[in-house]
PDB file of C-alpha atoms in Angstrom:
ATOM      1  CA  UNK N   1       0.196   0.182   0.063  1.00 92.00           C
ATOM      2  CA  UNK N   2       1.100   3.026  -0.725  1.00 93.00           C
ATOM      3  CA  UNK N   3       0.023   5.315   2.108  1.00 95.00           C
ATOM      4  CA  UNK N   4       1.090   8.919   2.127  1.00 92.00           C
ATOM      5  CA  UNK N   5      -1.112  10.942   5.310  1.00 92.00           C
ATOM      6  CA  UNK N   6      -2.696   9.867   7.855  1.00 95.00           C
ATOM      7  CA  UNK N   7      -5.656  11.860   9.688  1.00 95.00           C
ATOM      8  CA  UNK N   8      -5.513  10.719  13.460  1.00 95.00           C
ATOM      9  CA  UNK N   9      -9.016  11.690  14.746  1.00 95.00           C
ATOM     10  CA  UNK N  10     -12.163  13.394  12.603  1.00 93.00           C
ATOM     11  CA  UNK N  11     -15.543  13.948  13.439  1.00 91.00           C
ATOM     12  CA  UNK N  12     -16.575  15.070  10.067  1.00 88.00           C
ATOM     13  CA  UNK N  13     -15.507  12.028   7.493  1.00 91.00           C
ATOM     14  CA  UNK N  14     -17.410   9.152   8.627  1.00 94.00           C
ATOM     15  CA  UNK N  15     -21.241  10.150   9.515  1.00 91.00           C
ATOM     16  CA  UNK N  16     -21.805   9.154  13.034  1.00 92.00           C
ATOM     17  CA  UNK N  17     -18.152   7.768  13.544  1.00 95.00           C
ATOM     18  CA  UNK N  18     -15.302   8.863  15.361  1.00 97.00           C
ATOM     19  CA  UNK N  19     -13.009   7.937  13.021  1.00 97.00           C
ATOM     20  CA  UNK N  20      -9.007   8.389  11.324  1.00 97.00           C
ATOM     21  CA  UNK N  21      -8.588   9.237   8.140  1.00 97.00           C
ATOM     22  CA  UNK N  22      -5.878   7.108   5.569  1.00 97.00           C
ATOM     23  CA  UNK N  23      -4.552   9.385   2.339  1.00 95.00           C
ATOM     24  CA  UNK N  24      -3.663   6.193   0.092  1.00 95.00           C
ATOM     25  CA  UNK N  25      -1.480   7.933  -3.071  1.00 93.00           C
ATOM     26  CA  UNK N  26      -2.144   7.617  -6.809  1.00 93.00           C
ATOM     27  CA  UNK N  27      -5.236   8.643  -9.246  1.00 94.00           C
ATOM     28  CA  UNK N  28      -6.105   7.235 -12.861  1.00 94.00           C
ATOM     29  CA  UNK N  29      -7.896  10.955 -12.738  1.00 95.00           C
ATOM     30  CA  UNK N  30      -6.979  14.763 -13.206  1.00 93.00           C
ATOM     31  CA  UNK N  31      -9.585  16.686 -11.534  1.00 92.00           C
ATOM     32  CA  UNK N  32      -8.116  20.252 -11.927  1.00 90.00           C
ATOM     33  CA  UNK N  33      -9.856  21.312  -8.711  1.00 89.00           C
ATOM     34  CA  UNK N  34      -8.437  18.100  -7.078  1.00 86.00           C
ATOM     35  CA  UNK N  35      -7.708  19.164  -3.406  1.00 79.00           C
ATOM     36  CA  UNK N  36      -4.840  16.692  -2.527  1.00 78.00           C
ATOM     37  CA  UNK N  37      -2.952  16.881  -5.941  1.00 77.00           C
ATOM     38  CA  UNK N  38       0.351  16.116  -4.277  1.00 78.00           C
ATOM     39  CA  UNK N  39      -1.238  12.880  -4.105  1.00 79.00           C
ATOM     40  CA  UNK N  40      -1.881  12.482  -7.393  1.00 80.00           C
ATOM     41  CA  UNK N  41       0.510  14.267  -9.762  1.00 77.00           C
ATOM     42  CA  UNK N  42       3.854  13.808  -7.554  1.00 74.00           C
ATOM     43  CA  UNK N  43       3.753  10.083  -6.107  1.00 77.00           C
ATOM     44  CA  UNK N  44       6.909   9.559  -4.821  1.00 81.00           C
ATOM     45  CA  UNK N  45       7.228   5.816  -2.766  1.00 84.00           C
ATOM     46  CA  UNK N  46       9.901   7.449  -0.455  1.00 86.00           C
ATOM     47  CA  UNK N  47       7.173   9.385   1.464  1.00 86.00           C
ATOM     48  CA  UNK N  48       5.100   6.273   2.140  1.00 92.00           C
ATOM     49  CA  UNK N  49       4.140   5.660   5.536  1.00 95.00           C
ATOM     50  CA  UNK N  50       4.731   1.615   6.484  1.00 95.00           C
ATOM     51  CA  UNK N  51       1.747  -0.661   7.197  1.00 96.00           C
ATOM     52  CA  UNK N  52       3.545  -1.690  10.243  1.00 96.00           C
ATOM     53  CA  UNK N  53       3.002   2.088  11.375  1.00 97.00           C
ATOM     54  CA  UNK N  54      -0.243   2.800  10.644  1.00 97.00           C
ATOM     55  CA  UNK N  55      -1.135  -0.690  12.144  1.00 97.00           C
ATOM     56  CA  UNK N  56       0.515  -0.192  15.444  1.00 97.00           C
ATOM     57  CA  UNK N  57      -1.369   3.032  15.471  1.00 97.00           C
ATOM     58  CA  UNK N  58      -4.727   1.522  15.030  1.00 97.00           C
ATOM     59  CA  UNK N  59      -4.098  -0.932  17.494  1.00 97.00           C
ATOM     60  CA  UNK N  60      -3.510   1.756  20.634  1.00 96.00           C
ATOM     61  CA  UNK N  61      -6.847   3.302  19.213  1.00 96.00           C
ATOM     62  CA  UNK N  62      -9.103  -0.121  19.363  1.00 96.00           C
ATOM     63  CA  UNK N  63     -11.807   1.144  21.900  1.00 94.00           C
ATOM     64  CA  UNK N  64     -11.044   5.102  20.861  1.00 96.00           C
ATOM     65  CA  UNK N  65     -11.707   5.005  17.218  1.00 97.00           C
ATOM     66  CA  UNK N  66     -15.324   3.659  15.561  1.00 96.00           C
ATOM     67  CA  UNK N  67     -13.764   3.449  11.758  1.00 97.00           C
ATOM     68  CA  UNK N  68     -11.157   4.129   9.331  1.00 98.00           C
ATOM     69  CA  UNK N  69     -11.914   6.496   6.335  1.00 98.00           C
ATOM     70  CA  UNK N  70      -9.323   5.198   3.361  1.00 98.00           C
ATOM     71  CA  UNK N  71      -9.300   8.055   0.882  1.00 96.00           C
ATOM     72  CA  UNK N  72      -6.686   9.071  -1.785  1.00 90.00           C
ATOM     73  CA  UNK N  73      -5.933   9.602  -4.392  1.00 89.00           C
ATOM     74  CA  UNK N  74      -8.244   6.547  -5.488  1.00 96.00           C
ATOM     75  CA  UNK N  75      -7.847   4.033  -3.058  1.00 97.00           C
ATOM     76  CA  UNK N  76      -9.501   1.462  -5.620  1.00 98.00           C
ATOM     77  CA  UNK N  77      -6.039   1.208  -7.612  1.00 96.00           C
ATOM     78  CA  UNK N  78      -3.822  -0.175  -5.001  1.00 96.00           C
ATOM     79  CA  UNK N  79      -3.058  -3.744  -5.815  1.00 95.00           C
ATOM     80  CA  UNK N  80      -3.411  -4.738  -2.038  1.00 96.00           C
ATOM     81  CA  UNK N  81      -5.884  -2.884  -1.233  1.00 98.00           C
ATOM     82  CA  UNK N  82      -8.344  -5.658  -0.170  1.00 98.00           C
ATOM     83  CA  UNK N  83      -5.649  -7.472   2.345  1.00 98.00           C
ATOM     84  CA  UNK N  84      -4.866  -3.747   4.203  1.00 98.00           C
ATOM     85  CA  UNK N  85      -8.907  -3.692   4.742  1.00 98.00           C
ATOM     86  CA  UNK N  86      -8.885  -6.988   5.893  1.00 98.00           C
ATOM     87  CA  UNK N  87      -6.688  -6.273   8.639  1.00 98.00           C
ATOM     88  CA  UNK N  88      -8.270  -3.138   9.600  1.00 98.00           C
ATOM     89  CA  UNK N  89     -11.700  -4.925   9.909  1.00 98.00           C
ATOM     90  CA  UNK N  90      -9.795  -7.784  11.649  1.00 97.00           C
ATOM     91  CA  UNK N  91      -8.961  -4.790  14.686  1.00 97.00           C
ATOM     92  CA  UNK N  92     -12.807  -4.505  14.653  1.00 97.00           C
ATOM     93  CA  UNK N  93     -13.006  -0.878  12.851  1.00 98.00           C
ATOM     94  CA  UNK N  94     -15.838  -0.199  10.307  1.00 98.00           C
ATOM     95  CA  UNK N  95     -14.073   1.122   7.101  1.00 98.00           C
ATOM     96  CA  UNK N  96     -15.351   3.696   5.177  1.00 98.00           C
ATOM     97  CA  UNK N  97     -14.142   3.851   1.211  1.00 98.00           C
ATOM     98  CA  UNK N  98     -13.513   6.947  -0.653  1.00 98.00           C
ATOM     99  CA  UNK N  99     -13.689   6.489  -4.480  1.00 98.00           C
ATOM    100  CA  UNK N 100     -13.829   7.860  -7.888  1.00 97.00           C
ATOM    101  CA  UNK N 101     -15.939   4.630  -8.838  1.00 98.00           C
ATOM    102  CA  UNK N 102     -13.491   3.734 -11.951  1.00 98.00           C
ATOM    103  CA  UNK N 103     -13.046   0.474 -10.756  1.00 98.00           C
ATOM    104  CA  UNK N 104     -16.408  -1.309 -10.374  1.00 98.00           C
ATOM    105  CA  UNK N 105     -15.130  -4.823 -10.120  1.00 98.00           C
ATOM    106  CA  UNK N 106     -13.215  -4.048  -7.157  1.00 98.00           C
ATOM    107  CA  UNK N 107     -15.685  -1.941  -5.431  1.00 98.00           C
ATOM    108  CA  UNK N 108     -18.258  -4.900  -5.906  1.00 98.00           C
ATOM    109  CA  UNK N 109     -15.680  -7.333  -4.867  1.00 97.00           C
ATOM    110  CA  UNK N 110     -15.061  -5.523  -1.182  1.00 98.00           C
ATOM    111  CA  UNK N 111     -18.822  -4.860  -0.984  1.00 98.00           C
ATOM    112  CA  UNK N 112     -19.546  -8.641  -1.415  1.00 96.00           C
ATOM    113  CA  UNK N 113     -16.890  -9.655   0.794  1.00 96.00           C
ATOM    114  CA  UNK N 114     -18.185  -7.085   3.314  1.00 97.00           C
ATOM    115  CA  UNK N 115     -15.110  -5.970   3.977  1.00 98.00           C
ATOM    116  CA  UNK N 116     -16.453  -1.888   3.944  1.00 98.00           C
ATOM    117  CA  UNK N 117     -19.609  -0.431   5.908  1.00 98.00           C
ATOM    118  CA  UNK N 118     -19.920   2.759   4.253  1.00 98.00           C
ATOM    119  CA  UNK N 119     -19.076   4.276   0.379  1.00 98.00           C
ATOM    120  CA  UNK N 120     -18.613   7.531  -0.616  1.00 98.00           C
ATOM    121  CA  UNK N 121     -18.540   7.929  -4.507  1.00 98.00           C
ATOM    122  CA  UNK N 122     -18.027  11.183  -6.184  1.00 98.00           C
ATOM    123  CA  UNK N 123     -19.981  12.557  -8.899  1.00 98.00           C
ATOM    124  CA  UNK N 124     -17.827  14.802 -10.503  1.00 98.00           C
ATOM    125  CA  UNK N 125     -20.397  15.856 -13.093  1.00 98.00           C
ATOM    126  CA  UNK N 126     -23.053  15.089 -15.871  1.00 98.00           C
ATOM    127  CA  UNK N 127     -21.881  12.743 -17.843  1.00 97.00           C
ATOM    128  CA  UNK N 128     -21.423  14.529 -21.146  1.00 96.00           C
ATOM    129  CA  UNK N 129     -19.056  16.836 -19.353  1.00 97.00           C
ATOM    130  CA  UNK N 130     -17.579  14.143 -17.278  1.00 98.00           C
ATOM    131  CA  UNK N 131     -13.698  13.179 -19.380  1.00 97.00           C
ATOM    132  CA  UNK N 132     -13.769  17.088 -19.201  1.00 95.00           C
ATOM    133  CA  UNK N 133     -14.194  17.259 -15.535  1.00 97.00           C
ATOM    134  CA  UNK N 134     -11.576  14.677 -14.784  1.00 96.00           C
ATOM    135  CA  UNK N 135      -9.444  16.072 -16.839  1.00 94.00           C
ATOM    136  CA  UNK N 136      -9.442  12.771 -19.574  1.00 95.00           C
ATOM    137  CA  UNK N 137     -11.734  13.667 -22.814  1.00 92.00           C
ATOM    138  CA  UNK N 138     -13.272  10.884 -24.204  1.00 91.00           C
ATOM    139  CA  UNK N 139     -13.253   9.220 -20.763  1.00 95.00           C
ATOM    140  CA  UNK N 140     -15.406   5.709 -20.785  1.00 96.00           C
ATOM    141  CA  UNK N 141     -18.134   6.064 -18.530  1.00 97.00           C
ATOM    142  CA  UNK N 142     -18.933   2.314 -18.234  1.00 98.00           C
ATOM    143  CA  UNK N 143     -17.779   1.802 -15.060  1.00 97.00           C
ATOM    144  CA  UNK N 144     -18.856   5.091 -13.233  1.00 98.00           C
ATOM    145  CA  UNK N 145     -22.242   3.796 -14.664  1.00 98.00           C
ATOM    146  CA  UNK N 146     -21.970   0.406 -13.380  1.00 98.00           C
ATOM    147  CA  UNK N 147     -20.715   1.808  -9.820  1.00 98.00           C
ATOM    148  CA  UNK N 148     -23.686   3.816  -9.533  1.00 98.00           C
ATOM    149  CA  UNK N 149     -25.738   0.872 -10.084  1.00 98.00           C
ATOM    150  CA  UNK N 150     -24.059  -1.125  -7.802  1.00 98.00           C
ATOM    151  CA  UNK N 151     -24.095   1.687  -4.815  1.00 98.00           C
ATOM    152  CA  UNK N 152     -27.991   2.631  -5.859  1.00 97.00           C
ATOM    153  CA  UNK N 153     -29.184  -1.292  -5.242  1.00 97.00           C
ATOM    154  CA  UNK N 154     -28.860  -0.592  -2.035  1.00 94.00           C
ATOM    155  CA  UNK N 155     -26.146  -3.534  -1.096  1.00 96.00           C
ATOM    156  CA  UNK N 156     -24.740  -0.937   0.942  1.00 97.00           C
ATOM    157  CA  UNK N 157     -25.145   2.270   3.197  1.00 97.00           C
ATOM    158  CA  UNK N 158     -23.380   4.689   0.723  1.00 98.00           C
ATOM    159  CA  UNK N 159     -23.426   8.782  -0.304  1.00 98.00           C
ATOM    160  CA  UNK N 160     -23.279  10.513  -3.780  1.00 98.00           C
ATOM    161  CA  UNK N 161     -20.995  14.124  -3.558  1.00 97.00           C
ATOM    162  CA  UNK N 162     -19.996  16.504  -5.969  1.00 98.00           C
ATOM    163  CA  UNK N 163     -17.611  19.320  -5.342  1.00 96.00           C
ATOM    164  CA  UNK N 164     -18.920  22.266  -7.339  1.00 97.00           C
ATOM    165  CA  UNK N 165     -16.656  24.761  -9.140  1.00 96.00           C
ATOM    166  CA  UNK N 166     -17.577  27.810 -10.673  1.00 95.00           C
ATOM    167  CA  UNK N 167     -15.908  26.998 -13.930  1.00 95.00           C
ATOM    168  CA  UNK N 168     -17.043  23.698 -14.550  1.00 96.00           C
ATOM    169  CA  UNK N 169     -20.470  23.247 -13.102  1.00 97.00           C
ATOM    170  CA  UNK N 170     -23.876  24.953 -14.344  1.00 97.00           C
ATOM    171  CA  UNK N 171     -27.447  25.058 -13.574  1.00 96.00           C
ATOM    172  CA  UNK N 172     -27.769  22.564 -16.372  1.00 98.00           C
ATOM    173  CA  UNK N 173     -25.449  19.754 -15.224  1.00 98.00           C
ATOM    174  CA  UNK N 174     -27.006  19.887 -11.824  1.00 98.00           C
ATOM    175  CA  UNK N 175     -30.435  18.918 -13.326  1.00 98.00           C
ATOM    176  CA  UNK N 176     -28.851  16.432 -15.158  1.00 98.00           C
ATOM    177  CA  UNK N 177     -26.768  14.949 -12.187  1.00 98.00           C
ATOM    178  CA  UNK N 178     -30.429  14.765 -10.430  1.00 98.00           C
ATOM    179  CA  UNK N 179     -32.000  12.622 -13.554  1.00 98.00           C
ATOM    180  CA  UNK N 180     -29.025  10.874 -13.427  1.00 98.00           C
ATOM    181  CA  UNK N 181     -28.672   9.698  -9.794  1.00 98.00           C
ATOM    182  CA  UNK N 182     -32.896  10.100  -9.075  1.00 98.00           C
ATOM    183  CA  UNK N 183     -33.531   8.590  -5.791  1.00 95.00           C
ATOM    184  CA  UNK N 184     -30.065   8.697  -4.541  1.00 97.00           C
ATOM    185  CA  UNK N 185     -29.823   7.903  -0.479  1.00 93.00           C
ATOM    186  CA  UNK N 186     -27.927  10.793   0.107  1.00 97.00           C
ATOM    187  CA  UNK N 187     -26.432  13.297  -2.251  1.00 98.00           C
ATOM    188  CA  UNK N 188     -23.927  16.294  -0.828  1.00 98.00           C
ATOM    189  CA  UNK N 189     -23.772  19.438  -3.089  1.00 98.00           C
ATOM    190  CA  UNK N 190     -20.063  20.647  -1.256  1.00 94.00           C
ATOM    191  CA  UNK N 191     -18.580  23.889  -2.796  1.00 91.00           C
ATOM    192  CA  UNK N 192     -14.859  24.276  -3.970  1.00 90.00           C
ATOM    193  CA  UNK N 193     -12.248  25.544  -1.659  1.00 83.00           C
ATOM    194  CA  UNK N 194      -9.223  25.868  -2.563  1.00 79.00           C
ATOM    195  CA  UNK N 195      -6.652  24.249  -0.910  1.00 74.00           C
ATOM    196  CA  UNK N 196      -3.414  25.343  -2.590  1.00 72.00           C
ATOM    197  CA  UNK N 197      -2.607  21.945  -3.695  1.00 72.00           C
ATOM    198  CA  UNK N 198      -4.857  21.831  -6.581  1.00 73.00           C
ATOM    199  CA  UNK N 199      -3.575  20.697 -10.040  1.00 74.00           C
ATOM    200  CA  UNK N 200      -4.911  23.828 -12.012  1.00 78.00           C
ATOM    201  CA  UNK N 201      -4.804  27.208 -10.042  1.00 77.00           C
ATOM    202  CA  UNK N 202      -7.189  29.727  -9.860  1.00 82.00           C
ATOM    203  CA  UNK N 203     -10.270  28.118  -9.692  1.00 88.00           C
ATOM    204  CA  UNK N 204     -13.165  29.573  -7.728  1.00 92.00           C
ATOM    205  CA  UNK N 205     -16.426  27.651  -6.035  1.00 93.00           C
ATOM    206  CA  UNK N 206     -20.030  29.814  -5.967  1.00 95.00           C
ATOM    207  CA  UNK N 207     -21.455  31.501  -3.319  1.00 94.00           C
ATOM    208  CA  UNK N 208     -23.636  30.235  -0.744  1.00 95.00           C
ATOM    209  CA  UNK N 209     -26.888  31.909  -2.801  1.00 96.00           C
ATOM    210  CA  UNK N 210     -25.647  30.065  -5.932  1.00 96.00           C
ATOM    211  CA  UNK N 211     -25.549  26.730  -3.891  1.00 97.00           C
ATOM    212  CA  UNK N 212     -28.627  27.032  -2.572  1.00 97.00           C
ATOM    213  CA  UNK N 213     -30.110  27.294  -5.984  1.00 97.00           C
ATOM    214  CA  UNK N 214     -28.289  24.368  -7.350  1.00 98.00           C
ATOM    215  CA  UNK N 215     -29.961  22.543  -4.123  1.00 98.00           C
ATOM    216  CA  UNK N 216     -33.414  23.034  -5.194  1.00 98.00           C
ATOM    217  CA  UNK N 217     -32.928  22.138  -8.675  1.00 98.00           C
ATOM    218  CA  UNK N 218     -31.518  18.581  -7.633  1.00 98.00           C
ATOM    219  CA  UNK N 219     -33.594  18.202  -4.691  1.00 98.00           C
ATOM    220  CA  UNK N 220     -36.412  17.995  -7.830  1.00 97.00           C
ATOM    221  CA  UNK N 221     -34.786  14.553  -8.635  1.00 98.00           C
ATOM    222  CA  UNK N 222     -33.099  13.312  -5.100  1.00 98.00           C
ATOM    223  CA  UNK N 223     -35.283  14.758  -2.516  1.00 97.00           C
ATOM    224  CA  UNK N 224     -33.289  14.026   0.297  1.00 95.00           C
ATOM    225  CA  UNK N 225     -29.976  15.928  -1.821  1.00 98.00           C
ATOM    226  CA  UNK N 226     -28.212  18.325   1.113  1.00 97.00           C
ATOM    227  CA  UNK N 227     -25.150  21.192   1.270  1.00 97.00           C
ATOM    228  CA  UNK N 228     -22.278  20.134   3.254  1.00 94.00           C
ATOM    229  CA  UNK N 229     -19.416  22.414   4.421  1.00 84.00           C
ATOM    230  CA  UNK N 230     -21.281  25.632   3.791  1.00 81.00           C
ATOM    231  CA  UNK N 231     -22.248  28.050   6.423  1.00 70.00           C
TER     232      UNK N 231
END
């Protein structure tokens, strides 16, 4: 596992859980607004945190933490992700996976093996603008569509989420996303915030007023949709 970051406690990343967050390196997307660009474009093995160190930390936190969030980058690119998560589960932790949905085969396997307890999948944009939004023109959406279908089958608790960027998202896009994932269990719109670690600097989020309007649009098809991280 290429693990290059750990947040030792979070009350925000895993709904209703006290958790830690583990950051894996590497991603197959190149979203210009990615807030963890250093985990995507400048992956260096010398920055890896040894797994022994991760598990020593987790053993000390048994009975204190409820869960472990595995994020990235894109965790499902890791060839030994299944073995890693299995070890985490053996320590008694619930596991939340953050994914872009591009590896539906591994996602399905982890779900069917009951190795993960909650999935947060990014919905980058309306389908006809996906390639532009993820920095890969002419991207084949097949795996994304299958991952959405898998999660919406109700096989595991999940959420969808979209980071909203002024340069990439319009009213029409929110309507198209709403139609695509109509009836989703949980869907969050979160406004882009410049982390200072972007693939493409100079991007902007929308105002709260515009975000509320976007929420009204998606709620036509996703009544449970909410805003996240907006005061």
